[in-house]
Coordinates of C-alpha atoms in Angstrom, one line a residue:
X1 CA 0.0 0.0 0.0
X2 CA 1.4 3.5 -0.9
X3 CA 2.1 6.3 1.5
X4 CA -0.9 7.9 3.3
X5 CA -1.1 11.1 5.4
X6 CA -2.7 10.2 8.7
X7 CA -2.4 13.6 10.4
X8 CA -2.0 17.1 9.1
X9 CA -0.7 19.9 11.4
X10 CA -0.5 23.4 10.0
X11 CA 0.8 26.4 11.9
X12 CA 0.6 30.1 10.8
X13 CA -0.3 29.5 7.2
X14 CA -2.6 32.1 5.6
X15 CA -5.9 32.1 7.6
X16 CA -4.8 29.2 9.8
X17 CA -3.0 29.9 13.1
X18 CA -3.1 26.2 14.1
X19 CA -5.1 23.2 12.9
X20 CA -4.7 19.5 13.4
X21 CA -6.6 17.0 11.2
X22 CA -6.6 13.3 11.4
X23 CA -7.2 12.1 7.8
X24 CA -8.4 9.0 6.1
X25 CA -7.7 7.8 2.5
X26 CA -10.8 9.6 1.4
X27 CA -11.1 12.7 3.5
X28 CA -13.9 15.2 3.2
X29 CA -13.4 18.8 4.5
X30 CA -16.5 20.9 4.9
X31 CA -17.2 24.3 6.5
X32 CA -18.6 27.7 5.7
X33 CA -17.0 30.2 3.4
X34 CA -13.7 31.7 4.7
X35 CA -13.2 29.0 7.3
X36 CA -9.9 28.0 5.8
X37 CA -10.8 24.8 4.0
X38 CA -8.9 25.7 0.8
X39 CA -5.8 26.7 2.8
X40 CA -5.5 23.2 4.1
X41 CA -5.1 22.0 0.5
X42 CA -2.8 24.9 -0.4
X43 CA -0.6 24.2 2.6
X44 CA -0.1 20.7 1.3
X45 CA 0.7 22.1 -2.1
X46 CA 3.3 24.3 -0.5
X47 CA 4.7 21.3 1.4
X48 CA 5.0 19.0 -1.6
X49 CA 5.4 21.4 -4.6
X50 CA 6.8 24.7 -3.1
X51 CA 3.8 26.7 -4.4
X52 CA 0.4 27.7 -3.0
X53 CA -2.0 28.0 -5.9
X54 CA -1.0 26.3 -9.1
X55 CA 1.8 28.3 -10.7
X56 CA 1.9 30.7 -7.7
X57 CA 5.2 30.7 -5.8
X58 CA 5.3 30.9 -2.1
X59 CA 5.5 34.5 -0.7
X60 CA 6.1 34.6 3.1
X61 CA 4.7 38.2 3.4
X62 CA 1.3 37.2 2.1
X63 CA 1.3 33.5 3.2
X64 CA 2.2 34.1 6.8
X65 CA -0.9 34.3 9.1
X66 CA -2.0 37.9 9.7
X67 CA -3.2 37.3 13.2
X68 CA 0.1 35.7 14.3
X69 CA 2.0 38.5 12.6
X70 CA 0.2 41.1 14.7
X71 CA 1.3 39.5 18.0
X72 CA 4.4 40.6 19.9
X73 CA 6.6 37.6 20.1
X74 CA 10.3 37.0 20.6
X75 CA 10.0 33.8 18.5
X76 CA 11.0 34.0 14.9
X77 CA 8.0 34.2 12.5
X78 CA 7.7 30.8 10.9
X79 CA 5.2 28.8 8.9
X80 CA 5.3 25.1 9.8
X81 CA 3.6 22.1 8.3
X82 CA 3.9 18.7 9.9
X83 CA 2.6 15.4 8.4
X84 CA 2.3 12.0 10.0
X85 CA 2.6 9.4 7.3
X86 CA 1.7 5.8 7.1
X87 CA 4.3 4.0 5.0
X88 CA 4.5 0.5 3.3
X89 CA 5.2 -2.3 5.7
X90 CA 8.4 -3.2 4.0
X91 CA 9.9 0.1 5.2
X92 CA 9.0 -0.4 8.9
X93 CA 12.0 -2.4 10.1
X94 CA 14.5 0.3 9.0
X95 CA 12.4 3.5 9.6
X96 CA 9.6 2.8 12.1
X97 CA 5.9 2.2 11.8
X98 CA 5.2 5.9 10.9
X99 CA 7.1 8.9 9.6
X100 CA 6.8 12.4 11.0
X101 CA 7.8 14.8 8.2
X102 CA 8.1 18.5 9.1
X103 CA 8.9 21.5 6.8
X104 CA 9.1 25.1 7.8
X105 CA 9.5 28.5 6.1
X106 CA 10.7 31.9 7.3
X107 CA 10.9 35.3 5.7
X108 CA 14.1 34.3 4.0
X109 CA 12.3 31.3 2.3
X110 CA 12.6 27.6 3.0
X111 CA 14.0 27.1 6.5
X112 CA 14.2 23.6 7.7
X113 CA 13.1 20.0 7.1
X114 CA 13.0 17.1 9.6
X115 CA 12.1 13.4 9.0
X116 CA 11.6 11.3 12.1
X117 CA 10.8 7.6 12.4
X118 CA 8.1 6.6 15.0
X119 CA 8.2 3.0 16.2
X120 CA 5.5 1.4 18.4
X121 CA 7.2 -0.5 21.3
X122 CA 5.4 -3.3 23.2
X123 CA 6.5 -3.4 26.8
X124 CA 7.2 -6.5 29.0
X125 CA 3.7 -6.3 30.4
X126 CA 2.0 -5.8 27.1
X127 CA 1.7 -2.0 27.3
X128 CA 2.6 0.1 24.3
X129 CA 4.8 3.2 23.9
X130 CA 6.2 5.1 21.0
X131 CA 9.9 5.7 20.2
X132 CA 11.2 8.5 18.0
X133 CA 14.3 7.8 16.0
X134 CA 16.4 9.7 13.4
X135 CA 16.2 8.1 10.0
X136 CA 19.4 5.9 9.5
X137 CA 21.7 6.9 6.6
X138 CA 21.1 3.6 4.9
X139 CA 17.4 4.2 4.7
X140 CA 15.7 4.8 1.3
X141 CA 12.8 6.6 2.9
X142 CA 13.7 9.8 1.1
X143 CA 13.4 8.1 -2.2
X144 CA 10.0 6.9 -1.2
X145 CA 8.9 10.4 -0.1
X146 CA 10.3 11.9 -3.3
X147 CA 7.9 9.7 -5.2
X148 CA 4.9 11.2 -3.5
X149 CA 3.0 13.3 -6.1
X150 CA 0.6 15.8 -4.6
X151 CA -1.9 17.2 -7.2
X152 CA -3.9 20.3 -6.2
X153 CA -7.0 20.9 -8.2
X154 CA -8.3 24.5 -7.5
X155 CA -12.0 25.5 -7.2
X156 CA -11.8 27.5 -10.4
X157 CA -11.0 25.1 -13.2
X158 CA -10.7 27.5 -16.0
X159 CA -9.5 27.1 -19.6
X160 CA -5.9 27.8 -18.6
X161 CA -5.9 25.1 -15.9
X162 CA -7.4 22.5 -18.3
X163 CA -4.9 23.4 -21.0
X164 CA -2.0 23.0 -18.5
X165 CA -3.5 19.6 -17.4
X166 CA -3.6 18.4 -21.0
X167 CA 0.0 19.5 -21.4
X168 CA 1.0 17.1 -18.6
X169 CA -0.4 14.2 -20.6
X170 CA 2.6 14.8 -22.9
X171 CA 5.2 14.2 -20.2
X172 CA 3.7 10.9 -19.0
X173 CA 3.1 9.7 -22.6
X174 CA 6.6 10.6 -23.5
X175 CA 8.0 8.7 -20.5
X176 CA 5.8 5.6 -20.7
X177 CA 5.7 5.1 -24.5
X178 CA 9.2 6.6 -25.1
X179 CA 10.3 4.6 -28.1
X180 CA 6.9 4.3 -29.9
X181 CA 6.1 7.9 -29.2
X182 CA 9.5 9.0 -30.6
X183 CA 8.9 7.0 -33.7
X184 CA 5.4 8.5 -34.2
X185 CA 6.8 12.0 -33.7
X186 CA 9.5 11.4 -36.3
X187 CA 6.9 10.1 -38.8
X188 CA 4.7 13.2 -38.2
X189 CA 7.8 15.4 -38.6
X190 CA 8.7 13.6 -41.9
X191 CA 5.2 14.1 -43.2
X192 CA 5.2 17.8 -42.5
X193 CA 8.6 18.1 -44.1
X194 CA 7.4 16.3 -47.3
X195 CA 4.3 18.4 -47.6
X196 CA 6.2 21.7 -47.1
X197 CA 9.2 20.7 -49.2
X198 CA 8.6 23.5 -51.6
X199 CA 8.8 26.1 -48.9
X200 CA 11.9 24.8 -47.3
X201 CA 13.6 24.5 -50.7
X202 CA 12.8 28.1 -51.6
X203 CA 14.1 29.3 -48.3
X204 CA 17.3 27.3 -48.8
X205 CA 17.8 28.6 -52.3
X206 CA 17.0 32.2 -51.5
X207 CA 19.1 32.4 -48.3
X208 CA 22.0 30.3 -49.4
X209 CA 22.0 27.8 -46.6
X210 CA 20.0 24.6 -45.9
X211 CA 16.8 24.9 -43.9
X212 CA 14.5 22.1 -42.7
X213 CA 11.4 22.0 -40.6
X214 CA 11.4 20.2 -37.3
X215 CA 9.1 19.6 -34.4
X216 CA 10.1 21.2 -31.1
X217 CA 11.7 18.7 -28.7
X218 CA 9.0 19.6 -26.0
X219 CA 5.5 19.0 -27.4
X220 CA 3.7 19.9 -24.2
X221 CA 2.4 23.1 -25.7
X222 CA 0.9 21.0 -28.6
X223 CA -0.7 18.7 -26.1
X224 CA -2.1 21.8 -24.3
X225 CA -4.3 22.3 -27.3
X226 CA -5.4 18.7 -27.6
X227 CA -9.2 18.5 -28.0
X228 CA -11.8 15.9 -27.0
X229 CA -14.7 15.7 -29.5
X230 CA -18.1 14.2 -28.8
X231 CA -20.0 12.1 -31.3
X232 CA -21.2 15.3 -33.0
X233 CA -17.6 16.5 -33.4
X234 CA -18.2 19.3 -31.0
X235 CA -15.0 20.5 -29.3
X236 CA -14.6 20.2 -25.5
X237 CA -13.6 23.9 -25.6
X238 CA -17.1 24.7 -26.8
X239 CA -19.0 22.6 -24.3
X240 CA -20.2 23.6 -20.8
X241 CA -18.0 24.1 -17.8
X242 CA -19.6 21.0 -16.1
X243 CA -18.6 18.7 -19.0
X244 CA -15.0 20.1 -18.8
X245 CA -14.9 19.6 -15.1
X246 CA -15.9 15.9 -15.5
X247 CA -12.9 15.4 -17.8
X248 CA -10.4 16.6 -15.1
X249 CA -10.4 13.6 -12.7
X250 CA -10.3 11.1 -15.6
X251 CA -7.2 12.9 -17.1
X252 CA -5.6 12.9 -13.6
X253 CA -6.4 9.2 -13.1
X254 CA -4.9 8.4 -16.5
X255 CA -1.7 10.3 -15.6
X256 CA -1.5 8.5 -12.2
X257 CA -2.0 5.0 -13.7
X258 CA 0.6 5.5 -16.5
X259 CA 3.1 7.1 -14.1
X260 CA 2.9 4.0 -11.8
X261 CA 3.9 1.8 -14.7
X262 CA 7.3 3.6 -14.8
X263 CA 8.2 2.1 -11.4
X264 CA 11.2 -0.2 -11.9
X265 CA 11.4 -3.4 -9.9
X266 CA 12.8 -2.8 -6.4
X267 CA 12.3 0.9 -6.6
X268 CA 10.0 2.9 -4.2
X269 CA 6.4 3.0 -5.4
X270 CA 4.7 6.1 -6.6
X271 CA 2.1 7.7 -4.4
X272 CA -0.6 10.0 -5.8
X273 CA -2.4 12.3 -3.3
X274 CA -5.1 14.7 -4.7
X275 CA -6.2 17.9 -3.0
X276 CA -9.5 18.5 -4.8
X277 CA -11.3 21.9 -4.1
X278 CA -15.1 22.1 -4.5
X279 CA -15.5 19.4 -7.2
X280 CA -19.2 20.2 -7.3
X281 CA -18.6 23.5 -9.0
X282 CA -20.4 23.8 -12.4
X283 CA -22.0 20.3 -11.9
X284 CA -25.7 19.7 -11.7
X285 CA -26.7 17.5 -8.7
X286 CA -26.8 14.2 -10.6
X287 CA -23.4 14.7 -12.0
X288 CA -22.0 15.7 -8.6
X289 CA -23.4 12.4 -7.1
X290 CA -21.9 10.4 -10.0
X291 CA -18.5 12.1 -9.4
X292 CA -18.6 11.4 -5.7
X293 CA -19.2 7.7 -6.4
X294 CA -16.4 7.8 -9.0
X295 CA -14.0 9.3 -6.4
X296 CA -14.7 6.3 -4.1
X297 CA -13.6 3.9 -6.8
X298 CA -10.4 5.8 -7.4
X299 CA -9.1 5.2 -3.8
X300 CA -6.7 3.6 -2.9
X301 CA -5.8 2.8 -6.5
X302 CA -4.6 4.6 -8.5
X303 CA -5.0 7.5 -6.0
X304 CA -3.5 6.7 -2.6
X305 CA -5.4 9.5 -0.9
X306 CA -8.0 12.1 -1.8
X307 CA -8.7 15.2 0.2
X308 CA -11.8 17.1 -0.9
X309 CA -13.2 20.5 0.3
X310 CA -16.9 20.8 -0.4
X311 CA -20.2 22.4 0.4
X312 CA -22.3 19.7 -1.1
X313 CA -23.9 16.7 0.6
X314 CA -23.3 14.8 -2.6
X315 CA -19.8 14.5 -1.3
X316 CA -19.9 14.7 2.4
X317 CA -22.8 12.2 2.6
X318 CA -20.2 9.6 1.6
X319 CA -18.9 9.7 5.1
X320 CA -22.2 8.9 6.8
X321 CA -22.3 5.2 5.7
X322 CA -18.7 4.3 4.9
X323 CA -16.1 3.8 7.6
X324 CA -13.3 4.3 5.0
X325 CA -14.5 7.9 4.4
X326 CA -14.0 10.6 7.1
X327 CA -15.4 14.1 7.2
X328 CA -14.4 17.1 9.3
X329 CA -16.1 20.4 9.8
X330 CA -13.8 23.4 9.8
X331 CA -14.8 26.6 11.6
X332 CA -13.2 29.6 13.3
X333 CA -14.0 31.2 16.7
X334 CA -14.0 34.9 17.6
X335 CA -10.2 34.7 18.3
X336 CA -9.6 33.5 14.7
X337 CA -8.6 30.0 16.0
X338 CA -9.5 27.1 13.5
X339 CA -11.1 24.0 15.0
X340 CA -12.3 20.7 13.6
X341 CA -15.5 18.8 14.3
X342 CA -16.2 15.3 13.2
X343 CA -19.7 14.7 14.6
X344 CA -21.6 13.6 11.5
X345 CA -24.9 14.1 13.1
X346 CA -24.4 17.8 13.1
X347 CA -23.1 18.1 9.5
X348 CA -26.4 18.9 7.9
X349 CA -27.4 21.4 10.5
X350 CA -24.0 23.2 10.3
X351 CA -24.1 23.3 6.5
X352 CA -27.5 25.1 6.7
X353 CA -30.1 24.8 4.0
X354 CA -28.4 21.9 2.3
X355 CA -29.8 19.6 5.0
X356 CA -33.1 19.7 3.0
X357 CA -31.3 18.1 0.1
X358 CA -29.4 15.4 2.1
X359 CA -32.1 12.7 2.2
X360 CA -33.0 13.3 -1.4
X361 CA -29.3 13.0 -2.4
X362 CA -29.1 9.7 -0.6
X363 CA -32.0 8.4 -2.7
X364 CA -30.6 9.6 -6.0
X365 CA -27.2 8.2 -5.1
X366 CA -28.7 4.8 -4.5
X367 CA -30.5 5.0 -7.9
X368 CA -27.3 5.9 -9.7
X369 CA -25.4 3.1 -8.0
X370 CA -28.2 0.7 -9.1
X371 CA -28.2 2.0 -12.7
X372 CA -24.4 1.6 -12.9
X373 CA -24.6 -1.9 -11.4
X374 CA -27.1 -3.1 -14.1
X375 CA -25.7 -1.2 -17.0
X376 CA -23.1 -3.8 -18.0
X377 CA -25.4 -6.8 -17.4
X378 CA -27.7 -8.7 -19.8
X379 CA -25.4 -8.8 -22.8
X380 CA -24.4 -12.4 -22.6
X381 CA -26.6 -13.8 -19.8
X382 CA -30.0 -13.4 -18.2
X383 CA -30.1 -12.1 -14.6
X384 CA -31.7 -13.3 -11.4
X385 CA -31.5 -11.1 -8.3
X386 CA -32.0 -12.8 -4.9
X387 CA -32.1 -11.7 -1.3
X388 CA -28.8 -13.0 0.1
X389 CA -25.8 -15.3 -0.2
X390 CA -27.7 -18.5 0.9
X391 CA -30.4 -17.8 -1.8
X392 CA -27.7 -17.4 -4.4
X393 CA -26.1 -20.7 -3.5
X394 CA -29.5 -22.6 -3.6
X395 CA -30.8 -20.9 -6.8
X396 CA -27.6 -21.7 -8.6
X397 CA -27.9 -25.4 -7.5
X398 CA -31.6 -25.5 -8.5
X399 CA -30.7 -24.1 -12.0
X400 CA -28.2 -26.9 -12.4
X401 CA -30.8 -29.5 -11.3
X402 CA -34.0 -28.4 -13.0
X403 CA -32.9 -26.3 -16.0
X404 CA -29.3 -27.5 -16.6
X405 CA -29.1 -26.3 -20.2
X406 CA -29.4 -22.7 -19.0
X407 CA -26.7 -23.0 -16.3
X408 CA -24.1 -21.1 -18.4
X409 CA -26.6 -18.4 -19.4
X410 CA -27.9 -17.0 -16.1
X411 CA -26.1 -14.7 -13.6
X412 CA -27.5 -15.0 -10.1
X413 CA -26.7 -11.8 -8.3
X414 CA -26.9 -10.5 -4.7
X415 CA -24.9 -8.5 -2.1
X416 CA -22.8 -10.1 0.5
X417 CA -24.3 -7.9 3.1
X418 CA -27.4 -5.7 3.3
X419 CA -29.4 -7.4 0.6
X420 CA -33.0 -8.3 1.1
X421 CA -36.4 -7.7 -0.5
X422 CA -35.9 -3.9 -1.1
X423 CA -32.5 -4.6 -2.7
X424 CA -34.1 -7.1 -5.2
X425 CA -37.0 -4.6 -5.9
X426 CA -34.6 -1.7 -6.4
X427 CA -32.4 -3.7 -8.8
X428 CA -35.4 -4.9 -10.8
X429 CA -36.6 -1.3 -11.2
X430 CA -33.1 -0.2 -12.3
X431 CA -32.9 -3.0 -14.8
X432 CA -36.3 -2.2 -16.2
X433 CA -35.4 1.4 -16.9
X434 CA -32.1 0.3 -18.5
X435 CA -33.8 -2.4 -20.6
X436 CA -36.2 0.2 -22.1
X437 CA -33.2 1.7 -23.9
X438 CA -31.5 -1.6 -24.6
X439 CA -34.3 -4.1 -25.5
X440 CA -31.7 -6.4 -27.2
X441 CA -30.4 -7.4 -23.7
X442 CA -31.6 -10.4 -21.8
X443 CA -34.5 -10.2 -19.4
X444 CA -34.2 -10.1 -15.7
X445 CA -36.0 -11.8 -12.8
X446 CA -36.0 -11.5 -9.0
X447 CA -37.0 -14.0 -6.3
X448 CA -38.3 -12.7 -3.0
X449 CA -39.5 -14.4 0.2
X450 CA -43.2 -15.4 0.5
X451 CA -43.9 -12.9 3.2
X452 CA -45.4 -9.4 3.8
X453 CA -42.3 -7.6 2.5
X454 CA -42.1 -9.8 -0.6
X455 CA -45.8 -9.3 -1.4
X456 CA -45.3 -5.5 -1.0
X457 CA -42.4 -5.5 -3.4
X458 CA -44.2 -7.5 -6.1
X459 CA -47.3 -5.2 -5.7
X460 CA -45.0 -2.1 -6.1
X461 CA -43.4 -3.5 -9.2
X462 CA -46.7 -4.4 -10.8
X463 CA -47.8 -0.7 -10.7
X464 CA -45.0 0.2 -13.2
X465 CA -46.4 0.2 -16.8
X466 CA -45.0 -2.5 -19.1
X467 CA -42.6 -3.7 -16.3
X468 CA -43.4 -7.4 -17.2
X469 CA -41.9 -7.0 -20.6
X470 CA -38.4 -7.0 -19.3
X471 CA -38.4 -7.9 -15.5
X472 CA -40.5 -10.1 -13.3
X473 CA -40.5 -10.8 -9.6
X474 CA -41.2 -14.3 -8.5
X475 CA -42.3 -15.3 -5.0
X476 CA -40.3 -18.0 -3.3
X477 CA -42.5 -21.2 -3.6
X478 CA -43.5 -23.1 -0.5
X479 CA -42.7 -26.7 0.3
X480 CA -45.7 -29.0 1.0
X481 CA -45.2 -29.2 4.7
X482 CA -45.3 -25.3 5.0
X483 CA -48.5 -25.3 3.0
X484 CA -50.0 -28.0 5.3
X485 CA -48.9 -26.0 8.3
X486 CA -50.6 -22.9 7.1
X487 CA -53.8 -24.8 6.4
X488 CA -53.6 -26.0 10.0
X489 CA -53.2 -22.4 11.3
X490 CA -49.4 -22.4 11.8
X491 CA -47.8 -19.5 9.9
X492 CA -44.3 -20.7 9.3
X493 CA -42.3 -17.9 7.7
X494 CA -42.0 -18.3 3.9
X495 CA -38.2 -18.0 3.9
X496 CA -35.8 -20.3 2.1
X497 CA -34.6 -22.3 5.1
X498 CA -38.1 -23.2 6.2
X499 CA -38.6 -25.0 2.9
X500 CA -35.8 -27.5 3.4
X501 CA -36.9 -31.0 4.3
X502 CA -37.3 -32.0 7.9
X503 CA -34.4 -34.4 7.9
X504 CA -32.0 -31.5 7.4
X505 CA -33.6 -29.7 10.3
X506 CA -33.3 -32.8 12.4
X507 CA -29.6 -33.0 11.6
X508 CA -29.2 -29.4 12.6
X509 CA -31.0 -29.9 15.8
X510 CA -28.9 -33.0 16.7
X511 CA -25.8 -30.9 16.1
X512 CA -27.3 -28.0 18.3
X513 CA -27.3 -25.6 15.4
X514 CA -31.0 -24.5 15.6
X515 CA -32.3 -21.8 17.9
X516 CA -35.5 -22.3 20.0
X517 CA -38.4 -20.1 19.0
X518 CA -39.2 -18.0 22.1
X519 CA -42.7 -17.0 21.2
X520 CA -44.5 -19.8 19.4
X521 CA -47.6 -17.7 19.6
X522 CA -46.0 -15.5 16.9
X523 CA -46.6 -18.3 14.3
X524 CA -50.2 -19.0 15.3
X525 CA -53.0 -17.6 13.2
X526 CA -55.7 -15.7 15.1
X527 CA -58.1 -18.5 14.3
X528 CA -55.7 -21.2 15.5
X529 CA -55.0 -19.2 18.7
X530 CA -58.8 -19.0 19.5
X531 CA -59.3 -22.6 18.7
X532 CA -56.6 -23.7 21.2
X533 CA -58.0 -21.3 23.9
X534 CA -61.5 -22.7 23.5
X535 CA -60.3 -26.3 23.7
X536 CA -57.9 -25.5 26.5
X537 CA -55.3 -27.3 24.5
X538 CA -51.5 -26.5 24.5
X539 CA -49.5 -25.9 21.4
X540 CA -47.3 -28.8 22.3
X541 CA -50.2 -31.1 22.5
X542 CA -51.6 -29.9 19.2
X543 CA -48.3 -30.3 17.4
X544 CA -48.0 -34.0 18.5
X545 CA -47.3 -36.1 15.4
X546 CA -47.3 -33.2 13.0
X547 CA -44.3 -33.5 10.5
X548 CA -43.6 -29.7 10.6
X549 CA -43.4 -29.5 14.4
X550 CA -39.6 -29.0 14.4
X551 CA -40.1 -25.9 12.2
X552 CA -42.6 -24.4 14.6
X553 CA -40.5 -24.9 17.7
X554 CA -37.2 -23.9 16.2
X555 CA -35.6 -21.6 13.6
X556 CA -32.4 -21.4 11.6
X557 CA -30.1 -18.6 12.9
X558 CA -28.5 -16.2 10.4
X559 CA -25.1 -17.8 11.1
X560 CA -26.3 -21.1 9.8
X561 CA -28.0 -19.9 6.6
X562 CA -25.0 -20.1 4.3
X563 CA -23.4 -23.3 5.8
X564 CA -26.8 -25.0 5.5
X565 CA -27.1 -23.9 1.8
X566 CA -23.5 -25.1 1.2
X567 CA -24.5 -28.6 2.6
X568 CA -27.2 -28.8 -0.1
X569 CA -24.9 -27.3 -2.8
X570 CA -22.2 -30.0 -2.2
X571 CA -24.7 -32.8 -2.6
X572 CA -25.0 -34.7 -5.8
X573 CA -27.7 -33.3 -8.1
X574 CA -29.9 -36.4 -7.5
X575 CA -29.6 -36.1 -3.7
X576 CA -30.2 -32.3 -3.8
X577 CA -33.2 -32.7 -6.0
X578 CA -35.2 -34.1 -3.1
X579 CA -34.2 -31.1 -0.9
X580 CA -35.2 -28.5 -3.6
X581 CA -38.2 -30.1 -5.1
X582 CA -40.3 -27.1 -4.1
X583 CA -38.3 -25.0 -6.6
X584 CA -38.9 -27.2 -9.7
X585 CA -42.0 -25.4 -11.0
X586 CA -40.5 -21.9 -10.3
X587 CA -37.3 -22.9 -12.2
X588 CA -39.5 -23.9 -15.2
X589 CA -41.4 -20.6 -15.0
X590 CA -38.2 -18.6 -14.8
X591 CA -36.8 -20.4 -17.9
X592 CA -40.0 -19.5 -19.9
X593 CA -39.8 -15.9 -18.9
X594 CA -36.1 -15.3 -19.3
X595 CA -35.8 -17.4 -22.6
X596 CA -39.1 -16.9 -24.4
X597 CA -37.7 -18.4 -27.6

């Protein structure tokens, strides 16, 4: 894993007197205008690139904190930036577990740099302490740190910035494809010379000395004018600012990926850290949400770390449901002291009116994720969505048993965690909307439990006009003993495990894998409950001799769902057929729907 900044400490830089931020690989920084968010990214730009804004050299007089400058102090005026870095494990033995890297500037310019190794020490009694050590001379930590590439993307991404970015494509292309690129340049140069031969010959004849056209050795200015045309041959320069902005992270990603291919075996890896200021600028809400999801996919590869300043919940909402994304709120008090707050529950309130958009953005984000998830499906195989991992295992086994000719032409899809009826319903909706524009793709089906949630999901889907032309939601069929139990007034849940034959349940009970149902009354219908009360008869007495008794008194815990499904999956098809006979009709119906030909 490449280098990562785990803590940023900035002293006396621009509007910041002192701030300390613990940072994650995807770090969101929010706050009101003029709170100092952008100066955190600029401080990192100064630290790594010796400039503040892109192309703007450090100036101590304007970059030193005004509030600190007005204080009477005997200490020398100094800007200090200290980073705590997580480094690859292969560097720990020589350098320590973490690196503390400090750089400072005074009015005369760059002043000092210190690199310290921090090692975690385990005491004799198990306690931990830290030990600070100078970096040994034999260490290659400096080579590792020199390969850190910090890229600062300012809030205003104008034509000049995009042109400069396109110029940088030249340098990476020239390095990565050196020989091929050189040959192409020579061929281009030769073509120009041949077409302008008359001009060069006349110049040579008139002036008395040989003259030949040649491309400049540095073609970065040419690349700065590269254009991206859409299908209508419209120049990127003529398109909206939002479209231009969406190109920026993709160009940067390309540069990062190609640069990393230059790493020679045994050399320190390249690390790319982006400081991205207000990525929501010029983007409509849907594009901002798409970009936020895209950023998540960029980290940790090819971008080791991404720090974002933003006012938009399209970005800071990422931190609410993902432990790998952190968010801090930056604000100043009356004494001009900068502070950080990481209480997510207060983010919407502190960001003001945007809290009204936050729930809506979560819904739109979910839809976009679903659309992107289904967009690449259906070309080669039909699709079945199911509620969880155990369902996927069993349905795949049932396909092999009951419709084996289709086994290679169906994808059974779910999520490892957090799937369920709503997940299946949402994915079917997304697939339906995608299929309207791509009717040549295969159809899609879903299978949901035979319960209240499943009934609700199927009813919701049925309200969508023409939905049955491309997607269909099937209820999980019931085994005969569950049907008999319902007729007798016992409402055994219509979930997958309850349909397994009783002998599997008996094996689970013998191995103490089942859980006792605490309230058997929960599975009694009102009619059955009244019947037992009138007859003064206990449930235990009523269940005597009934084949489904074990399913009334016990249930399969979540921890046993996948192992139990795997037991069936590993059976021979002939043996498993008896366990999954309840699925035979549904498999036939699925085949007819998914493969109408």
